[in-house]
């Protein structure tokens, strides 16, 4: 897997806590020493319930490894 580019995963939720918990679970289940690029994007910038295009875009940028679509 070292010479292959990985596809990043962004988990979006209306709740930051839910997104973070599911991201942690996904990384744990994936194994591979945490090398799977997973990022949570939950809630709003102010910490409330909802979604934020800015948080989603930042999460996507943080897991971008250049693979993209199509896989």
Coordinates of C-alpha atoms in Angstrom, one line a residue:
X1 CA 0.0 0.0 0.0
X2 CA 3.0 2.3 0.4
X3 CA 3.2 3.1 -3.4
X4 CA -0.6 3.6 -3.8
X5 CA -2.4 6.8 -3.1
X6 CA -5.3 6.3 -0.6
X7 CA -8.7 7.7 -1.0
X8 CA -9.6 10.1 1.9
X9 CA -12.9 9.7 3.8
X10 CA -14.8 12.6 5.3
X11 CA -17.6 11.8 7.8
X12 CA -20.3 14.5 7.9
X13 CA -22.8 14.8 10.7
X14 CA -24.9 17.6 12.2
X15 CA -23.1 16.8 15.4
X16 CA -19.3 17.3 15.8
X17 CA -19.2 14.7 18.6
X18 CA -20.9 12.1 16.4
X19 CA -18.6 12.8 13.5
X20 CA -15.5 12.6 15.6
X21 CA -16.7 9.3 17.3
X22 CA -17.5 7.6 14.0
X23 CA -14.2 8.8 12.6
X24 CA -12.4 7.3 15.6
X25 CA -14.3 4.0 15.2
X26 CA -13.6 3.8 11.5
X27 CA -9.9 4.3 12.0
X28 CA -9.9 1.6 14.7
X29 CA -11.8 -0.8 12.6
X30 CA -9.6 -0.2 9.5
X31 CA -6.5 -1.2 11.4
X32 CA -3.4 -0.6 9.3
X33 CA -1.8 1.5 12.0
X34 CA -4.1 4.5 11.5
X35 CA -2.9 5.1 8.0
X36 CA -6.4 5.4 6.5
X37 CA -7.1 9.2 6.0
X38 CA -10.4 9.8 7.8
X39 CA -11.6 13.2 9.0
X40 CA -14.7 14.3 10.8
X41 CA -16.8 17.3 9.7
X42 CA -19.6 17.9 12.1
X43 CA -21.5 20.7 13.5
X44 CA -21.1 24.4 12.8
X45 CA -18.1 26.7 13.3
X46 CA -19.7 27.9 16.6
X47 CA -20.0 24.4 17.9
X48 CA -23.8 24.1 17.4
X49 CA -25.8 21.5 15.6
X50 CA -25.8 21.7 11.8
X51 CA -23.4 21.5 8.9
X52 CA -20.7 23.8 7.6
X53 CA -19.4 23.9 4.1
X54 CA -16.2 25.4 5.4
X55 CA -15.6 22.6 7.9
X56 CA -16.4 20.0 5.2
X57 CA -14.0 21.6 2.8
X58 CA -11.3 21.8 5.4
X59 CA -11.8 18.1 6.3
X60 CA -11.7 17.1 2.6
X61 CA -8.4 19.0 2.2
X62 CA -6.9 17.4 5.3
X63 CA -7.5 13.8 3.9
X64 CA -6.7 14.5 0.2
X65 CA -4.0 12.1 -0.8
X66 CA -4.4 12.7 -4.6
X67 CA -6.3 9.6 -5.5
X68 CA -9.7 11.2 -6.2
X69 CA -12.4 9.8 -8.4
X70 CA -12.6 7.5 -10.2
X71 CA -10.9 5.0 -7.9

